[in-house]
JSON list of C-alpha atoms in Angstrom, two decimals:
[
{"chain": "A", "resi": 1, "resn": "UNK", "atom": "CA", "xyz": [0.98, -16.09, -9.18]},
{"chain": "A", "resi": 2, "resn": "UNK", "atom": "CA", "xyz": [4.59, -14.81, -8.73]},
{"chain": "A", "resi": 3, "resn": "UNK", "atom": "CA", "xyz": [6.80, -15.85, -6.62]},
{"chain": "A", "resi": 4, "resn": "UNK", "atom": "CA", "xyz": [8.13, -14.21, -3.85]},
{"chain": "A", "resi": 5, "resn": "UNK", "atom": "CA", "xyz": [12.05, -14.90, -3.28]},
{"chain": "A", "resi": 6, "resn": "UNK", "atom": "CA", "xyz": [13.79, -15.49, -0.13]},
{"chain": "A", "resi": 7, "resn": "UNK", "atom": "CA", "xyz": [17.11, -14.74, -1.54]},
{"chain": "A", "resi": 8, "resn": "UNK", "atom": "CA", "xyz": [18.37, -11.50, 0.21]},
{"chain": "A", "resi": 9, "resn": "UNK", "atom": "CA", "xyz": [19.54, -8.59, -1.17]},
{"chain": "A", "resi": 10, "resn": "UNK", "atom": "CA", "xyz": [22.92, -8.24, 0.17]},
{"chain": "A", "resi": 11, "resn": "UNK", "atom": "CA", "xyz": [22.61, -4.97, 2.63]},
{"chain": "A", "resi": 12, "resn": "UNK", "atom": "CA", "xyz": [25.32, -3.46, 4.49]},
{"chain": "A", "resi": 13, "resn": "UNK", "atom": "CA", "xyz": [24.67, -4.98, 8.63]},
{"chain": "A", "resi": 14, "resn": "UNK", "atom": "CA", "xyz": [28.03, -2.69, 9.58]},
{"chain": "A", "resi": 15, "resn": "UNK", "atom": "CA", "xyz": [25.85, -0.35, 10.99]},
{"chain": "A", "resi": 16, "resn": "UNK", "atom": "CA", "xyz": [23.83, -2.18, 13.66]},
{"chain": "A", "resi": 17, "resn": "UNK", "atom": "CA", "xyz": [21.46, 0.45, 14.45]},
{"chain": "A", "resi": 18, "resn": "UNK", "atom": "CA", "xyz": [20.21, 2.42, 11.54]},
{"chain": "A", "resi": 19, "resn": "UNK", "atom": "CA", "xyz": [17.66, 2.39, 8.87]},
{"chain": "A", "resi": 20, "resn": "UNK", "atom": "CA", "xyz": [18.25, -0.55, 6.20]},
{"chain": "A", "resi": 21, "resn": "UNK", "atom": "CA", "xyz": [15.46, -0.12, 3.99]},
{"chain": "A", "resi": 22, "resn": "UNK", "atom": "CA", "xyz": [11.78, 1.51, 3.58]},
{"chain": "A", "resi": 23, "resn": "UNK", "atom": "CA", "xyz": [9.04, -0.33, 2.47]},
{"chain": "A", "resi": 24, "resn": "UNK", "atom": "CA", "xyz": [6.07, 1.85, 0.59]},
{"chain": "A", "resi": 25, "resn": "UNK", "atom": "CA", "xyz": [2.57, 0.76, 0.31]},
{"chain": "A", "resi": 26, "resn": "UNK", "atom": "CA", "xyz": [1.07, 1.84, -3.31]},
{"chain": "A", "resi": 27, "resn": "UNK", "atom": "CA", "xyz": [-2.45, 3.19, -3.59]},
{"chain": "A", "resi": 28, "resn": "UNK", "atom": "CA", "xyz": [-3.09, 6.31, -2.16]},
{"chain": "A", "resi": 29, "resn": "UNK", "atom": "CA", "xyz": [0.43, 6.44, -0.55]},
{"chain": "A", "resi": 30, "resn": "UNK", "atom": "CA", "xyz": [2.70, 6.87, -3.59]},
{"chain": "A", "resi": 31, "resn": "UNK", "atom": "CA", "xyz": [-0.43, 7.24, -6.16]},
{"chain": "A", "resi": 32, "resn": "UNK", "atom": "CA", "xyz": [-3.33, 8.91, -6.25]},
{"chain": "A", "resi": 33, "resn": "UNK", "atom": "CA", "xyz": [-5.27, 5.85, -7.03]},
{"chain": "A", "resi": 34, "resn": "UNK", "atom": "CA", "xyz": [-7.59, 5.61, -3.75]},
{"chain": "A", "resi": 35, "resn": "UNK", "atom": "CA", "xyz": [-10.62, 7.80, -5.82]},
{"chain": "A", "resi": 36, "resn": "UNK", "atom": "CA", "xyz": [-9.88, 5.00, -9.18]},
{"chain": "A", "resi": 37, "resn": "UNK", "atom": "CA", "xyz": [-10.66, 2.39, -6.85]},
{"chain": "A", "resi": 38, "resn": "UNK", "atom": "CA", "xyz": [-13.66, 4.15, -4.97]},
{"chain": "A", "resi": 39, "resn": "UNK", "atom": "CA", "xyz": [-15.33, 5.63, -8.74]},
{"chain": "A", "resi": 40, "resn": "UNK", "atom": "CA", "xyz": [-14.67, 1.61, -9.89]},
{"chain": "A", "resi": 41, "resn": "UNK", "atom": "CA", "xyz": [-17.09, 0.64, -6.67]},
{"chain": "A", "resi": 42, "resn": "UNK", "atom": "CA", "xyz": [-19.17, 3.05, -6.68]},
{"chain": "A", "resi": 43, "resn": "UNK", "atom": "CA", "xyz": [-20.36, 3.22, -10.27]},
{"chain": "A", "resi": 44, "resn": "UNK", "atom": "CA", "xyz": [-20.63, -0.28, -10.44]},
{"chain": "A", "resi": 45, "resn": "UNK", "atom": "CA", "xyz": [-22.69, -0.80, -7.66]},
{"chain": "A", "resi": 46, "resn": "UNK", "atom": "CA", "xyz": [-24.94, 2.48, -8.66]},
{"chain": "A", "resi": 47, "resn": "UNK", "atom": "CA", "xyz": [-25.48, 0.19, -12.02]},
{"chain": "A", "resi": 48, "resn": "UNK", "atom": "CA", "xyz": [-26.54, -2.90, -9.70]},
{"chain": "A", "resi": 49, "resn": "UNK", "atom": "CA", "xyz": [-28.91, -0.43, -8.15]},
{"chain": "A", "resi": 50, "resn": "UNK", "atom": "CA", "xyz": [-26.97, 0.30, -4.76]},
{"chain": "A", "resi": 51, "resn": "UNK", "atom": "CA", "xyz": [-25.24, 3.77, -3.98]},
{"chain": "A", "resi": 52, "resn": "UNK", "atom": "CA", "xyz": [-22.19, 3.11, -1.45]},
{"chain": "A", "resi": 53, "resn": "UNK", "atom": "CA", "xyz": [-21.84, 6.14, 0.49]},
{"chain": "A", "resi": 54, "resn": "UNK", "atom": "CA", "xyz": [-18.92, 7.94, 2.44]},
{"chain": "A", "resi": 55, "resn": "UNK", "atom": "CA", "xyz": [-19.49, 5.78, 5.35]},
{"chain": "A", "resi": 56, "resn": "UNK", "atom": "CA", "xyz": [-18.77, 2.84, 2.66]},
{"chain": "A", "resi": 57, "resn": "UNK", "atom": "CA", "xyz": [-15.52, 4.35, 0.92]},
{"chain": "A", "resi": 58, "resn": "UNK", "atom": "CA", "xyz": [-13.88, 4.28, 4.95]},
{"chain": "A", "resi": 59, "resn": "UNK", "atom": "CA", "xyz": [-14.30, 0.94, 5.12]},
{"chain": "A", "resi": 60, "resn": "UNK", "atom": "CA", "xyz": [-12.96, -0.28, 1.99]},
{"chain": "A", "resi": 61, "resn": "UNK", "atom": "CA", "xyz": [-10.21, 2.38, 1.86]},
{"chain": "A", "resi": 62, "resn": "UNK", "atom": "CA", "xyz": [-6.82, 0.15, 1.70]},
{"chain": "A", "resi": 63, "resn": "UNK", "atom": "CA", "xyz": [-7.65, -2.88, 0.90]},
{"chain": "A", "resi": 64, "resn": "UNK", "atom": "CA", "xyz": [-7.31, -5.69, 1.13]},
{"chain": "A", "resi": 65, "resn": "UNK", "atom": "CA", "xyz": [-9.45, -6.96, -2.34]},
{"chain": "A", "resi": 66, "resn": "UNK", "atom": "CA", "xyz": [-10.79, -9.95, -0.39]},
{"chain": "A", "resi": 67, "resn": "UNK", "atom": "CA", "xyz": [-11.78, -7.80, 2.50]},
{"chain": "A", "resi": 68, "resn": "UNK", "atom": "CA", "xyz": [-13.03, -5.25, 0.57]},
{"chain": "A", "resi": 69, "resn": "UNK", "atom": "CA", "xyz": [-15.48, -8.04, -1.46]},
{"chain": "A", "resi": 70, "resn": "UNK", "atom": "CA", "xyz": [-16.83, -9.35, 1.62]},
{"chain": "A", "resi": 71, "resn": "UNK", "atom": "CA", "xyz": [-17.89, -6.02, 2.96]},
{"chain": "A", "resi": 72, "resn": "UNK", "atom": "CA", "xyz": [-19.32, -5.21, -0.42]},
{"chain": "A", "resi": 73, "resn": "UNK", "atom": "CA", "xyz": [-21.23, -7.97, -0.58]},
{"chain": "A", "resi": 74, "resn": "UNK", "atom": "CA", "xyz": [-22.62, -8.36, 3.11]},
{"chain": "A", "resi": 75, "resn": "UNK", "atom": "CA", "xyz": [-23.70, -4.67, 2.61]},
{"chain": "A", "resi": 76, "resn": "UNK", "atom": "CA", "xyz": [-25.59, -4.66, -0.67]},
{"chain": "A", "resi": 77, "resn": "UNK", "atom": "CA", "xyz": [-26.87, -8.29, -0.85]},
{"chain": "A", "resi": 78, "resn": "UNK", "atom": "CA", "xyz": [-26.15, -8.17, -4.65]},
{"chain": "A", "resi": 79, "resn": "UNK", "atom": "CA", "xyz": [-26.18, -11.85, -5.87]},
{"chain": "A", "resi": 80, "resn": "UNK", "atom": "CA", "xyz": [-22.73, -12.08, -7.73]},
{"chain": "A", "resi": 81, "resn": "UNK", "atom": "CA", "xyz": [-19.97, -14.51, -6.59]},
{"chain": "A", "resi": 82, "resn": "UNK", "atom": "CA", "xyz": [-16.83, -12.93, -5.26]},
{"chain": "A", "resi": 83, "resn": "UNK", "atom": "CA", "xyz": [-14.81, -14.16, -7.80]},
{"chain": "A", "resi": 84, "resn": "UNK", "atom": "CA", "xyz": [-16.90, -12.18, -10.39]},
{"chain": "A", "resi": 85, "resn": "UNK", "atom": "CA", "xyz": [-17.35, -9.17, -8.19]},
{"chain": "A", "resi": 86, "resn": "UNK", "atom": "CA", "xyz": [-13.60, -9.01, -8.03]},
{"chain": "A", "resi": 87, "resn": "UNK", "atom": "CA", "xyz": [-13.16, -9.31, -11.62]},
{"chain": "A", "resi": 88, "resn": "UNK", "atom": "CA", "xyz": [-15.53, -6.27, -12.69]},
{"chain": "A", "resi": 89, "resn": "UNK", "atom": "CA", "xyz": [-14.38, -4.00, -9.79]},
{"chain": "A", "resi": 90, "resn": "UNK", "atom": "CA", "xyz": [-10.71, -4.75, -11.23]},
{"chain": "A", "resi": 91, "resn": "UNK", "atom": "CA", "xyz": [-11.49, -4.60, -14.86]},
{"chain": "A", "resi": 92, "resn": "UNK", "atom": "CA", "xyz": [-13.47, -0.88, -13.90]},
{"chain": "A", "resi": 93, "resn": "UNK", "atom": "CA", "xyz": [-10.19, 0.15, -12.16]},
{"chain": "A", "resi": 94, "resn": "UNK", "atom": "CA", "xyz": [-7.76, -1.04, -14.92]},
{"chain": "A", "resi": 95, "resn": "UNK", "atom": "CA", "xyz": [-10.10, 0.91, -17.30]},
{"chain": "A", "resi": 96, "resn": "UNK", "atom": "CA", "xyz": [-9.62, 4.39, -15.47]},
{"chain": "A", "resi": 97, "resn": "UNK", "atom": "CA", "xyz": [-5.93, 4.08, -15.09]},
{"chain": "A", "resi": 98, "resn": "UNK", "atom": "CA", "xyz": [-5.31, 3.96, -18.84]},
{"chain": "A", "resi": 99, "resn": "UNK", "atom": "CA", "xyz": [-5.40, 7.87, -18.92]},
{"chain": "A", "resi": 100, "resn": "UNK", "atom": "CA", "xyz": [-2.00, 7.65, -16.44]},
{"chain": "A", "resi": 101, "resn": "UNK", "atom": "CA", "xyz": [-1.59, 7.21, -12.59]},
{"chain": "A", "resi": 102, "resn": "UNK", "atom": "CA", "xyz": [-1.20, 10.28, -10.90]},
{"chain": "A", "resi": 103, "resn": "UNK", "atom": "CA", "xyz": [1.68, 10.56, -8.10]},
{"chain": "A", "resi": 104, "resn": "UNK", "atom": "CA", "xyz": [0.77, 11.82, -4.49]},
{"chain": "A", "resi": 105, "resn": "UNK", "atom": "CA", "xyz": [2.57, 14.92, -3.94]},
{"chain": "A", "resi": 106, "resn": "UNK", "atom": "CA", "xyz": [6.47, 13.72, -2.42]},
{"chain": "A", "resi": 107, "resn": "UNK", "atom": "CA", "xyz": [6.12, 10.64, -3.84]},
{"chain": "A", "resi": 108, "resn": "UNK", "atom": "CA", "xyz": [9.06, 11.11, -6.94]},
{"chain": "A", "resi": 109, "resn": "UNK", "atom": "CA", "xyz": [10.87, 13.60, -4.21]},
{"chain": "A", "resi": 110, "resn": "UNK", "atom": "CA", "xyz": [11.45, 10.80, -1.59]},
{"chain": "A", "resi": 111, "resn": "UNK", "atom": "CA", "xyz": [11.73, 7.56, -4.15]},
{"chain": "A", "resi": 112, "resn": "UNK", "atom": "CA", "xyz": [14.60, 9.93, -6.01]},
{"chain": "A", "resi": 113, "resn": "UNK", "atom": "CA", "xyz": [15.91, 10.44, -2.33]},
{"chain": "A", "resi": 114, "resn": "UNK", "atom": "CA", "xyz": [15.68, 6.96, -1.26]},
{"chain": "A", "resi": 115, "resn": "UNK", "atom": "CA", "xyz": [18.12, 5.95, -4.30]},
{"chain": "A", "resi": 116, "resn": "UNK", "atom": "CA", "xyz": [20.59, 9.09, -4.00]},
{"chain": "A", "resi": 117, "resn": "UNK", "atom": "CA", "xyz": [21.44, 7.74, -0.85]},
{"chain": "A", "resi": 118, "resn": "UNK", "atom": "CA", "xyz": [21.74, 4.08, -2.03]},
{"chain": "A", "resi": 119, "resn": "UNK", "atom": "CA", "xyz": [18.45, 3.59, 0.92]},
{"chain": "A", "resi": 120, "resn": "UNK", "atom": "CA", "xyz": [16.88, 0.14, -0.82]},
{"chain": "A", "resi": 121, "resn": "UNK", "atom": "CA", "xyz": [13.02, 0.14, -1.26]},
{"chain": "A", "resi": 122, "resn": "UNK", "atom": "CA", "xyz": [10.49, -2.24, -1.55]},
{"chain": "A", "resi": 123, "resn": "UNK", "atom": "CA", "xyz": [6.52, -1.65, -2.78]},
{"chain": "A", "resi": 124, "resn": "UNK", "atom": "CA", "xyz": [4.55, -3.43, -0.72]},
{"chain": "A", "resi": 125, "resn": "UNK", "atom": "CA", "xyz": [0.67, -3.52, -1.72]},
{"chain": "A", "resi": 126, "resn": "UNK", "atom": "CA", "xyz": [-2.42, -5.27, -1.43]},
{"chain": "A", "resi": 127, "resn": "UNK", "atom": "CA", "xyz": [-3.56, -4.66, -5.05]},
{"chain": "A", "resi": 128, "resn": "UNK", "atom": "CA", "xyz": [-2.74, -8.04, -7.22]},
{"chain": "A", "resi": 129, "resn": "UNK", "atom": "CA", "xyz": [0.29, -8.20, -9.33]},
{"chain": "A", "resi": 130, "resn": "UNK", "atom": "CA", "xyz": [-1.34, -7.24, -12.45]},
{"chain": "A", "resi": 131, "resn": "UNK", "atom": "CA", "xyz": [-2.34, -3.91, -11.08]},
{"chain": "A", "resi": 132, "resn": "UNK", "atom": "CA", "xyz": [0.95, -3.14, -9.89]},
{"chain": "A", "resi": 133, "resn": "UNK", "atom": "CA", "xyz": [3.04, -4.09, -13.13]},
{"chain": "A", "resi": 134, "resn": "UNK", "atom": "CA", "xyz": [0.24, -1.11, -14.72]},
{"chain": "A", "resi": 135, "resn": "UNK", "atom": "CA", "xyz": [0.71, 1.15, -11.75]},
{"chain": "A", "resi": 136, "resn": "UNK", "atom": "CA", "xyz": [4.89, 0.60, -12.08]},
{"chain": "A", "resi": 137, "resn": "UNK", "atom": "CA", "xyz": [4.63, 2.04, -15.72]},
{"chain": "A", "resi": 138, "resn": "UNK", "atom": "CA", "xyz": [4.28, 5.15, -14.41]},
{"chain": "A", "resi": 139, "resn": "UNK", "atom": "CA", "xyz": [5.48, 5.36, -10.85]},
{"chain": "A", "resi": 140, "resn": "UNK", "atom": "CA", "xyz": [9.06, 3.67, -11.88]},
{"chain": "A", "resi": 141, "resn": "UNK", "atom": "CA", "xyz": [10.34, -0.10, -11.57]},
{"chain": "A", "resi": 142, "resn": "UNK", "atom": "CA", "xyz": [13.52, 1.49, -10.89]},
{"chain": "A", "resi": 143, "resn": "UNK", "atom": "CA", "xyz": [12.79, 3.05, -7.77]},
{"chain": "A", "resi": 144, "resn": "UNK", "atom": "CA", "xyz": [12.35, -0.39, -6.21]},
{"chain": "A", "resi": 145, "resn": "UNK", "atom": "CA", "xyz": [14.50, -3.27, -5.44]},
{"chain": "A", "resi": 146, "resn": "UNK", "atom": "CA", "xyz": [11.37, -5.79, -6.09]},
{"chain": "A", "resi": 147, "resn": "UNK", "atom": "CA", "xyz": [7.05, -5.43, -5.28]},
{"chain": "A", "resi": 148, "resn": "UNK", "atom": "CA", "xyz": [5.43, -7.51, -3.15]},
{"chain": "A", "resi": 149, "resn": "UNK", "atom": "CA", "xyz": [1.32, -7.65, -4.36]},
{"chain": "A", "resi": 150, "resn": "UNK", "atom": "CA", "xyz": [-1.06, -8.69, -2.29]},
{"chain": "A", "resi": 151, "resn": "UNK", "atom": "CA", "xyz": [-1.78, -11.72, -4.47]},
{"chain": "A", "resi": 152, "resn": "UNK", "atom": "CA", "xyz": [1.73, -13.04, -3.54]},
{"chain": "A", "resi": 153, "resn": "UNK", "atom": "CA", "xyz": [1.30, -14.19, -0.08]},
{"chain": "A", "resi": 154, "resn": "UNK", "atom": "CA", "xyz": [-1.26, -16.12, 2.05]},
{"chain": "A", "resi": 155, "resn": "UNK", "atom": "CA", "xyz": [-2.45, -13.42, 4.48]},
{"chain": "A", "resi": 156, "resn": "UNK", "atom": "CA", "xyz": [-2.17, -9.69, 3.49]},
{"chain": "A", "resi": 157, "resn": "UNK", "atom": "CA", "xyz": [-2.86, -6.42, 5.35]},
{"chain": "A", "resi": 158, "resn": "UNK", "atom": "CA", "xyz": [-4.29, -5.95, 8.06]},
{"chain": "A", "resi": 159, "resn": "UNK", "atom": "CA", "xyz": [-1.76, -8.97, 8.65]},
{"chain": "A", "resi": 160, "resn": "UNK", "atom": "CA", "xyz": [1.94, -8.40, 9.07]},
{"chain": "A", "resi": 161, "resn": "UNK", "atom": "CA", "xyz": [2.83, -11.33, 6.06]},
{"chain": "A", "resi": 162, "resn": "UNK", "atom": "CA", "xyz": [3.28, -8.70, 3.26]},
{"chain": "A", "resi": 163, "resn": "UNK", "atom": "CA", "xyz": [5.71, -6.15, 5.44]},
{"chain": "A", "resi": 164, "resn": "UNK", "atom": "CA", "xyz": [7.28, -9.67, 6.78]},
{"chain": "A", "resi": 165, "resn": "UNK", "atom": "CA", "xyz": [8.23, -10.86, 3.51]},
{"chain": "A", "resi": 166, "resn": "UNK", "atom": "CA", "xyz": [9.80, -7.83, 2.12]},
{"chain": "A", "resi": 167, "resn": "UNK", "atom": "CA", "xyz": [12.03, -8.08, 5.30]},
{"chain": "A", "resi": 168, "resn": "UNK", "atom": "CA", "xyz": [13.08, -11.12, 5.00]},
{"chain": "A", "resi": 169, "resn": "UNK", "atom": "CA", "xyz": [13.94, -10.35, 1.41]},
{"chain": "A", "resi": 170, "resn": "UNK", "atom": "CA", "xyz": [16.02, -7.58, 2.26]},
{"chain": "A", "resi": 171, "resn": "UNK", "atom": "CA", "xyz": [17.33, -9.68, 5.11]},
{"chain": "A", "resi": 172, "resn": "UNK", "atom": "CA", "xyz": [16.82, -7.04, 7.15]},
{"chain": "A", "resi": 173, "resn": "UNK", "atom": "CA", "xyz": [15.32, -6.49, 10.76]},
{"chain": "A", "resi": 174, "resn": "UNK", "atom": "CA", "xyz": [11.98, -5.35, 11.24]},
{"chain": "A", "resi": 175, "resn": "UNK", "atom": "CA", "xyz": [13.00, -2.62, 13.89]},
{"chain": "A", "resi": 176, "resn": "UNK", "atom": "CA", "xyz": [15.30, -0.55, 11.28]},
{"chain": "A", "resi": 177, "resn": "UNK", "atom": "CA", "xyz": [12.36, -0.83, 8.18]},
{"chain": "A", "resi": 178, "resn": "UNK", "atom": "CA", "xyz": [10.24, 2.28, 8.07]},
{"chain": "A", "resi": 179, "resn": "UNK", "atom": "CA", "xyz": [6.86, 1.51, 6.48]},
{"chain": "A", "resi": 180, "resn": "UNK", "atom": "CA", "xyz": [5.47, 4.57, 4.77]},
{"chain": "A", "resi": 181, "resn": "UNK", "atom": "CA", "xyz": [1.51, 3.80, 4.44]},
{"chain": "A", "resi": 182, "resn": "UNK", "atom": "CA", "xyz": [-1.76, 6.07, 4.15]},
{"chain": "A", "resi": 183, "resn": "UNK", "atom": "CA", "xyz": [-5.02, 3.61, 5.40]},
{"chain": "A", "resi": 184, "resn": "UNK", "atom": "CA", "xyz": [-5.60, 1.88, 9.01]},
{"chain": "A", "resi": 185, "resn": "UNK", "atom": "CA", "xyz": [-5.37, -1.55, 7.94]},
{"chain": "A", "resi": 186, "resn": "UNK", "atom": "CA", "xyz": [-1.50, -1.12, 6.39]},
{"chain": "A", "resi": 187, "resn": "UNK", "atom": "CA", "xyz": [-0.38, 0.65, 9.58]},
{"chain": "A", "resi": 188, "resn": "UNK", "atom": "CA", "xyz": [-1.85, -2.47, 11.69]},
{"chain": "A", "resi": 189, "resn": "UNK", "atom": "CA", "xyz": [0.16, -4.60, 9.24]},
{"chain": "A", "resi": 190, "resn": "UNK", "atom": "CA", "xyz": [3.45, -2.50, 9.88]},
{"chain": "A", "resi": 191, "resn": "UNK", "atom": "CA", "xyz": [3.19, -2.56, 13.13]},
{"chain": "A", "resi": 192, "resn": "UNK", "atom": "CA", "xyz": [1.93, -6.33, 13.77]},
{"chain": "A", "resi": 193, "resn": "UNK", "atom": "CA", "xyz": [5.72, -6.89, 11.55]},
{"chain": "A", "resi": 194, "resn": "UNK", "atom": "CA", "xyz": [7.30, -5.13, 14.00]},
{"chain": "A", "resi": 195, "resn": "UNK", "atom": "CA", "xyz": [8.36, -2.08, 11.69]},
{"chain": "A", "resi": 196, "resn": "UNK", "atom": "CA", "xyz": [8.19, 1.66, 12.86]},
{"chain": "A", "resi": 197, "resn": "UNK", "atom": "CA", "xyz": [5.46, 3.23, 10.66]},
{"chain": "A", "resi": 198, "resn": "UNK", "atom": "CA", "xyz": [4.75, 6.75, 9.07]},
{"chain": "A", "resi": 199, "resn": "UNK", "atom": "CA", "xyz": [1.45, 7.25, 8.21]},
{"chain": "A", "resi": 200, "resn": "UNK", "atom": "CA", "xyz": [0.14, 9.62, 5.83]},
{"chain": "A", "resi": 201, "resn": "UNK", "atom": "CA", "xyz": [-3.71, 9.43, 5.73]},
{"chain": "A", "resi": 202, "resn": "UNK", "atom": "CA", "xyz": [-5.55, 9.45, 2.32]},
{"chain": "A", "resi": 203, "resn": "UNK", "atom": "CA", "xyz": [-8.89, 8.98, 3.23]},
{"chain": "A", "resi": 204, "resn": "UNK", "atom": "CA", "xyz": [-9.39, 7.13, 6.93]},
{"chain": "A", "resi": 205, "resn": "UNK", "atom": "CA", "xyz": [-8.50, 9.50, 9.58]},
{"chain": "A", "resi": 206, "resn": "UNK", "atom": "CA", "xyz": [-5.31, 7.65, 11.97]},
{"chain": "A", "resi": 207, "resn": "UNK", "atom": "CA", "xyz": [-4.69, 8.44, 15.14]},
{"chain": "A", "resi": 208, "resn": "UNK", "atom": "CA", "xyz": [-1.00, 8.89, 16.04]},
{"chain": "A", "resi": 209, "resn": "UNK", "atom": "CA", "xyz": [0.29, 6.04, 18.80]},
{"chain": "A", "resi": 210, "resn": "UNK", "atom": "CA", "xyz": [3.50, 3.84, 19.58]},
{"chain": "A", "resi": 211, "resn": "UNK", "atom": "CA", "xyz": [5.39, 3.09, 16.66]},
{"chain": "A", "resi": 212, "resn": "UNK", "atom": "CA", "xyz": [3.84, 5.53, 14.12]},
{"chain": "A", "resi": 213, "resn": "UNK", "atom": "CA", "xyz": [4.32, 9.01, 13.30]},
{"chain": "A", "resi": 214, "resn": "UNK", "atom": "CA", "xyz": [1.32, 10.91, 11.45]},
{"chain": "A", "resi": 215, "resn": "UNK", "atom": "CA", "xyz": [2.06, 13.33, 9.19]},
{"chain": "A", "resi": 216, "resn": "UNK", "atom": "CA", "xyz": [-0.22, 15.42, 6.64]},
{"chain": "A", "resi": 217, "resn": "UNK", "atom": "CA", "xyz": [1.51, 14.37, 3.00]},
{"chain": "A", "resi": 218, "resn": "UNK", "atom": "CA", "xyz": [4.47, 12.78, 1.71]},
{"chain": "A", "resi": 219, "resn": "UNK", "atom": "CA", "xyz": [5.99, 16.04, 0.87]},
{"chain": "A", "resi": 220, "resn": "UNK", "atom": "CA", "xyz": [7.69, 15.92, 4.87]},
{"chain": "A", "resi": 221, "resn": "UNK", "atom": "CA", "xyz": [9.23, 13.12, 4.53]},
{"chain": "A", "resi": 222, "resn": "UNK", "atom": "CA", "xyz": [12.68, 13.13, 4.31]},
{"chain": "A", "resi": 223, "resn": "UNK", "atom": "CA", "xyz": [16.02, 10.91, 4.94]},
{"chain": "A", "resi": 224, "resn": "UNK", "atom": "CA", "xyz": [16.11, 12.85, 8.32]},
{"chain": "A", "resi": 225, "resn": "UNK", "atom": "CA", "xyz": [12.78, 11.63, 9.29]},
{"chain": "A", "resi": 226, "resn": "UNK", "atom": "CA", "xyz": [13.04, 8.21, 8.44]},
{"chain": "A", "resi": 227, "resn": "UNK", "atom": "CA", "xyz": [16.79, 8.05, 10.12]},
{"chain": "A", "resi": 228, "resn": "UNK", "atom": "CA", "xyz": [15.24, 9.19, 13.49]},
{"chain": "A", "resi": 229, "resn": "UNK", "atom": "CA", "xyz": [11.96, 6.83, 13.26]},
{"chain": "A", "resi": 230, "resn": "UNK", "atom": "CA", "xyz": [14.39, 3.96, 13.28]},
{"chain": "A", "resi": 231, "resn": "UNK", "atom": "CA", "xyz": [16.39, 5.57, 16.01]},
{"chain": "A", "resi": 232, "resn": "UNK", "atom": "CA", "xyz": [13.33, 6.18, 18.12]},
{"chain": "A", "resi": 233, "resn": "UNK", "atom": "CA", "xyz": [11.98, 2.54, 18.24]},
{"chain": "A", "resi": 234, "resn": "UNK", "atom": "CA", "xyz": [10.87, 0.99, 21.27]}
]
């Protein structure tokens, strides 16, 4: 497992008020990887002799792996242990993104943004670390001052410990980190962290509320935007 540092990054505190850094969940926010995960489930369980439906794929949407065993499992009754399940849902994912991981419309628009305006980012996911070294092949290391995976802390989304962490790193304060996420459970973590949240929804629907802006795809995302989220928080 790696470990996460503490040591801060050194940002600029002049400015009391504005945004510091923006912290970007992976799957199905910055890559198209939701339907990888979802085809890994589903065909495997259609082999076990269980077809997940739609109902299913809203649940599990997001993440967290751990979660999304236990639901699995409670649902179907198929006799493997979670540590097994885990591995062949994982392996069946790692399989389908050898043909290259597809960016979410926006995505290379806003992480080439983010870095033109010297605006640090962090990844924040709840995939494991292996999955995100294969994912930062194609999405760019570069874009990102470090990745936090979801294998790297003690509670992950729904839970504010991921979003939490990469603060701390950045040495920030939660109030002027923007979390950009697309499923439920990582705007629950954002918020629970204390960190104004945009939401782009990939396949859960999410309601807007305080805190969170909702917004159709990536592509309206701008410095603009994430200047006057910060501004805005309560």
């Amino acid at each position: 497992m790696t470990t996460i540092s503490t040591a801060t990054t050194g940002l600029d505190h002049t400015d009391g008020q504005g945004l510091q850094a923006v912290l970007l969940d992976m799957d199905g926010t910055l890559v198209d990887t939701e339907d990888f995960w979802w085809q890994a489930e589903f065909s495997l369980f259609a082999e076990l002799g269980h077809e997940l439906t739609d109902a299913d794929r809203a649940q599990v949407v997001g993440g967290p792996m751990s979660r999304v065993i236990a639901y699995l499992l409670e649902r179907t009754g198929v006799d493997l242990a979670p540590a097994d399940l885990t591995v062949l849902i994982n392996q069946r994912f790692v399989d389908l993104l050898a043909g290259g991981v597809p960016l979410m419309p926006g995505a290379e628009r806003l992480l080439n943004t983010l870095n033109a305006h010297g605006v640090p980012a962090a990844l924040v996911s709840a995939s494991h670390r292996h999955i995100i070294d294969i994912v930062l092949q194609s999405l760019g290391a570069h874009h990102f001052a470090f990745s936090i995976a979801g294998d790297e802390v003690a509670r992950t989304k729904p839970h504010p410990d991921p979003y939490l962490a990469a603060v701390a790193r950045f040495g920030a304060e939660p109030g002027r980190c923007v979390v950009v996420e697309d499923a439920p459970l990582g705007v629950q973590a954002g918020r629970a962290a204390g960190c104004p949240v945009i939401a782009v929804p990939s396949v859960a629907p999410i309601e807007p509320g305080p805190g969170r802006t909702v917004l159709s795809s990536l592509e309206q995302v701008d410095l603009e935007l994430l200047r006057s989220v910060v501004a805005a928080r309560v």
